[in-house]
Amino acid sequence: MEKVAPMSLTNARNDAICTRQLAFFVAFFLPVGKLLELPSLLAHYAGSDLLIAAFLGTVAEFLAFLFLVLFCKRTGETPLSFVKLRLGKLACGILVGIYTLFLLLFSALPILDLERFSHAAFSDTAPSFFVFTPFFFFSAFVCTKGLKGLGRSADLTPVLFLLPTLALLIMSVGQADFSRLLPVMEKPITISLKAALKTAPYFSAAVP
């Protein structure tokens, strides 16, 4: 007689998603903020010195990532488990609260910017039906197949996202006006620092 897996076990399997698939999802969403939204914000805050502000933000993100990697490598634990074992559950709870607040704030700002960007880029040029219908199909797919099916789609579609992204980059190089990046250091370095600070949520991908 064939054994039937318990419903809870089946749901757990359908909701399973591996690290590789999660990394693919992050790779899908990062170019939207890094390549479409971030340059316009840096140009608004720093002008022709936007590359300096981008460099400062990238260095800060790399240092945060390097710190986390070295910390986990030397201790063999995550920061949360390290604090829980040595300082107790209360300190770990406080750190979790701070981390949750950090994620909410640093996620909300790019999402709001993306909403305004999408409204300006698509709502005036394409019918809302064609813009939002894919999201409804996407939500229905996740509800019926679970996160496991969503993770499998992430394994199968990287090339479909990679090729259009490369095509956009290649086409943008031919139409770019690099004279807008001159003169360099036209403004005080404090302007670039403020621009990097105002766009810090876009340089926080390494922390989560």
Tab-separated table of C-alpha atoms in Angstrom:
chain	number	residue	atom	x	y	z
A	1	MET	CA	0.000	0.000	0.000
A	2	GLU	CA	1.402	3.356	-1.009
A	3	LYS	CA	2.247	5.676	1.856
A	4	VAL	CA	0.920	9.200	1.690
A	5	ALA	CA	3.075	11.958	3.147
A	6	PRO	CA	1.447	14.012	5.871
A	7	MET	CA	-0.099	17.270	4.719
A	8	SER	CA	2.232	19.310	6.960
A	9	LEU	CA	5.281	17.586	5.457
A	10	THR	CA	4.009	18.179	1.926
A	11	ASN	CA	3.426	21.863	2.629
A	12	ALA	CA	6.889	22.161	4.141
A	13	ARG	CA	8.417	20.673	1.014
A	14	ASN	CA	6.405	23.000	-1.233
A	15	ASP	CA	7.552	25.990	0.818
A	16	ALA	CA	11.226	24.994	0.677
A	17	ILE	CA	13.628	27.279	-1.173
A	18	CYS	CA	17.394	26.869	-1.212
A	19	THR	CA	20.117	29.479	-0.898
A	20	ARG	CA	20.999	29.308	-4.600
A	21	GLN	CA	17.425	30.103	-5.624
A	22	LEU	CA	17.223	32.942	-3.131
A	23	ALA	CA	20.459	34.355	-4.564
A	24	PHE	CA	18.912	34.263	-8.042
A	25	PHE	CA	15.938	36.269	-6.795
A	26	VAL	CA	18.242	38.865	-5.303
A	27	ALA	CA	20.150	38.991	-8.601
A	28	PHE	CA	16.861	39.702	-10.397
A	29	PHE	CA	15.896	42.635	-8.199
A	30	LEU	CA	19.258	44.292	-7.569
A	31	PRO	CA	19.761	45.576	-11.150
A	32	VAL	CA	16.432	47.395	-10.940
A	33	GLY	CA	17.654	49.534	-8.077
A	34	LYS	CA	21.345	49.644	-8.897
A	35	LEU	CA	21.071	50.414	-12.620
A	36	LEU	CA	17.762	52.260	-12.977
A	37	GLU	CA	16.945	54.122	-9.779
A	38	LEU	CA	20.302	54.709	-8.092
A	39	PRO	CA	22.057	56.670	-10.907
A	40	SER	CA	19.213	59.176	-11.112
A	41	LEU	CA	19.238	59.717	-7.347
A	42	LEU	CA	23.018	60.123	-7.251
A	43	ALA	CA	22.857	62.604	-10.117
A	44	HIS	CA	20.195	64.560	-8.264
A	45	TYR	CA	22.148	64.718	-4.991
A	46	ALA	CA	25.763	64.863	-6.235
A	47	GLY	CA	25.569	66.175	-9.811
A	48	SER	CA	28.640	65.372	-11.881
A	49	ASP	CA	30.331	63.846	-8.810
A	50	LEU	CA	27.878	60.969	-8.684
A	51	LEU	CA	30.650	58.425	-9.310
A	52	ILE	CA	32.415	59.567	-6.149
A	53	ALA	CA	29.243	59.096	-4.118
A	54	ALA	CA	28.716	55.669	-5.713
A	55	PHE	CA	32.306	54.718	-4.873
A	56	LEU	CA	31.874	55.744	-1.232
A	57	GLY	CA	28.668	53.749	-0.931
A	58	THR	CA	30.238	50.701	-2.580
A	59	VAL	CA	33.251	50.832	-0.238
A	60	ALA	CA	30.964	51.027	2.804
A	61	GLU	CA	28.920	48.080	1.542
A	62	PHE	CA	32.057	46.035	0.865
A	63	LEU	CA	33.452	46.737	4.342
A	64	ALA	CA	30.178	45.662	5.957
A	65	PHE	CA	30.165	42.478	3.887
A	66	LEU	CA	33.811	41.779	4.705
A	67	PHE	CA	33.170	42.268	8.420
A	68	LEU	CA	30.273	39.796	8.393
A	69	VAL	CA	32.231	37.196	6.424
A	70	LEU	CA	35.273	37.430	8.710
A	71	PHE	CA	33.088	37.407	11.814
A	72	CYS	CA	31.241	34.256	10.757
A	73	LYS	CA	34.486	32.605	9.645
A	74	ARG	CA	36.357	33.289	12.880
A	75	THR	CA	33.547	32.531	15.314
A	76	GLY	CA	31.722	29.857	13.336
A	77	GLU	CA	28.453	31.542	14.303
A	78	THR	CA	26.114	34.216	13.030
A	79	PRO	CA	26.047	37.544	14.907
A	80	LEU	CA	22.625	36.691	16.379
A	81	SER	CA	23.686	33.282	17.692
A	82	PHE	CA	26.934	34.794	19.000
A	83	VAL	CA	25.071	37.437	21.005
A	84	LYS	CA	22.495	34.902	22.244
A	85	LEU	CA	25.114	32.498	23.593
A	86	ARG	CA	27.276	35.128	25.287
A	87	LEU	CA	24.885	37.901	26.290
A	88	GLY	CA	21.596	36.065	26.671
A	89	LYS	CA	18.190	36.032	25.002
A	90	LEU	CA	17.346	39.587	26.068
A	91	ALA	CA	20.336	41.088	24.287
A	92	CYS	CA	19.633	38.886	21.275
A	93	GLY	CA	16.006	40.076	21.238
A	94	ILE	CA	17.144	43.710	21.314
A	95	LEU	CA	19.532	43.041	18.438
A	96	VAL	CA	16.765	41.301	16.472
A	97	GLY	CA	14.517	44.324	17.021
A	98	ILE	CA	17.218	46.713	15.806
A	99	TYR	CA	17.916	44.483	12.809
A	100	THR	CA	14.199	44.259	11.982
A	101	LEU	CA	13.861	48.041	12.147
A	102	PHE	CA	16.936	48.366	9.926
A	103	LEU	CA	15.458	46.013	7.327
A	104	LEU	CA	12.110	47.803	7.354
A	105	LEU	CA	13.616	51.242	6.901
A	106	PHE	CA	16.223	50.246	4.338
A	107	SER	CA	13.665	48.228	2.363
A	108	ALA	CA	10.820	50.733	2.458
A	109	LEU	CA	12.755	53.618	0.903
A	110	PRO	CA	13.870	51.766	-2.265
A	111	ILE	CA	10.392	50.251	-2.644
A	112	LEU	CA	8.776	53.686	-2.477
A	113	ASP	CA	11.291	55.030	-4.997
A	114	LEU	CA	10.600	52.041	-7.245
A	115	GLU	CA	6.862	52.695	-7.001
A	116	ARG	CA	7.312	56.288	-8.136
A	117	PHE	CA	9.721	55.201	-10.882
A	118	SER	CA	7.312	52.525	-12.142
A	119	HIS	CA	4.433	54.972	-12.109
A	120	ALA	CA	6.390	57.544	-14.124
A	121	ALA	CA	7.914	55.011	-16.542
A	122	PHE	CA	4.990	52.688	-17.221
A	123	SER	CA	1.686	54.205	-16.169
A	124	ASP	CA	1.906	57.043	-18.704
A	125	THR	CA	3.178	54.903	-21.578
A	126	ALA	CA	1.397	51.542	-21.214
A	127	PRO	CA	-2.093	50.455	-20.125
A	128	SER	CA	-2.226	49.406	-16.498
A	129	PHE	CA	-3.733	46.056	-17.544
A	130	PHE	CA	-0.524	44.988	-19.297
A	131	VAL	CA	1.662	46.310	-16.469
A	132	PHE	CA	-0.057	44.575	-13.557
A	133	THR	CA	-1.401	41.379	-15.164
A	134	PRO	CA	1.983	39.574	-14.887
A	135	PHE	CA	2.012	40.260	-11.147
A	136	PHE	CA	-1.418	38.653	-10.753
A	137	PHE	CA	-0.263	35.554	-12.648
A	138	PHE	CA	2.905	35.511	-10.543
A	139	SER	CA	0.898	35.658	-7.300
A	140	ALA	CA	-1.456	32.906	-8.485
A	141	PHE	CA	1.496	30.712	-9.391
A	142	VAL	CA	3.054	31.115	-5.942
A	143	CYS	CA	-0.255	30.439	-4.173
A	144	THR	CA	-0.878	27.208	-6.097
A	145	LYS	CA	2.657	25.814	-6.416
A	146	GLY	CA	4.248	27.165	-3.251
A	147	LEU	CA	7.704	28.619	-2.843
A	148	LYS	CA	9.294	25.443	-4.191
A	149	GLY	CA	7.791	26.055	-7.615
A	150	LEU	CA	8.889	29.667	-7.401
A	151	GLY	CA	12.402	28.542	-6.582
A	152	ARG	CA	12.433	26.178	-9.550
A	153	SER	CA	11.402	29.027	-11.819
A	154	ALA	CA	14.380	30.974	-10.506
A	155	ASP	CA	16.642	28.098	-11.572
A	156	LEU	CA	15.197	28.013	-15.084
A	157	THR	CA	14.948	31.692	-15.962
A	158	PRO	CA	18.318	33.374	-15.181
A	159	VAL	CA	19.234	33.499	-18.859
A	160	LEU	CA	15.925	35.163	-19.740
A	161	PHE	CA	16.737	37.970	-17.320
A	162	LEU	CA	20.455	38.104	-18.025
A	163	LEU	CA	20.248	38.613	-21.776
A	164	PRO	CA	17.855	41.626	-21.671
A	165	THR	CA	19.958	43.196	-18.912
A	166	LEU	CA	23.129	42.870	-20.987
A	167	ALA	CA	21.298	44.222	-24.029
A	168	LEU	CA	20.149	47.281	-22.070
A	169	LEU	CA	23.684	47.910	-20.818
A	170	ILE	CA	25.175	47.621	-24.309
A	171	MET	CA	22.584	49.934	-25.854
A	172	SER	CA	22.963	52.485	-23.057
A	173	VAL	CA	26.739	52.742	-23.603
A	174	GLY	CA	26.232	53.884	-27.185
A	175	GLN	CA	23.777	56.600	-26.160
A	176	ALA	CA	25.551	57.723	-22.983
A	177	ASP	CA	26.834	61.287	-22.714
A	178	PHE	CA	29.942	60.949	-20.546
A	179	SER	CA	30.573	64.692	-20.655
A	180	ARG	CA	27.894	65.018	-17.971
A	181	LEU	CA	30.343	63.428	-15.535
A	182	LEU	CA	32.683	66.407	-15.906
A	183	PRO	CA	34.099	68.326	-14.193
A	184	VAL	CA	35.108	65.923	-11.430
A	185	MET	CA	35.231	67.279	-7.870
A	186	GLU	CA	33.296	70.355	-8.921
A	187	LYS	CA	31.509	70.318	-5.577
A	188	PRO	CA	32.934	69.821	-2.058
A	189	ILE	CA	33.476	66.252	-0.912
A	190	THR	CA	30.779	66.775	1.721
A	191	ILE	CA	28.196	66.835	-1.090
A	192	SER	CA	29.306	63.370	-2.212
A	193	LEU	CA	29.230	62.131	1.387
A	194	LYS	CA	25.686	63.412	1.848
A	195	ALA	CA	24.655	61.830	-1.459
A	196	ALA	CA	26.119	58.484	-0.377
A	197	LEU	CA	24.307	58.768	2.957
A	198	LYS	CA	20.955	59.622	1.347
A	199	THR	CA	21.251	56.648	-1.011
A	200	ALA	CA	22.578	54.268	1.677
A	201	PRO	CA	19.574	51.899	1.400
A	202	TYR	CA	20.739	50.978	-2.092
A	203	PHE	CA	24.147	49.977	-0.708
A	204	SER	CA	22.799	47.741	2.072
A	205	ALA	CA	22.377	44.521	0.071
A	206	ALA	CA	25.333	42.884	1.814
A	207	VAL	CA	23.891	43.267	5.306
A	208	PRO	CA	20.672	41.192	5.031
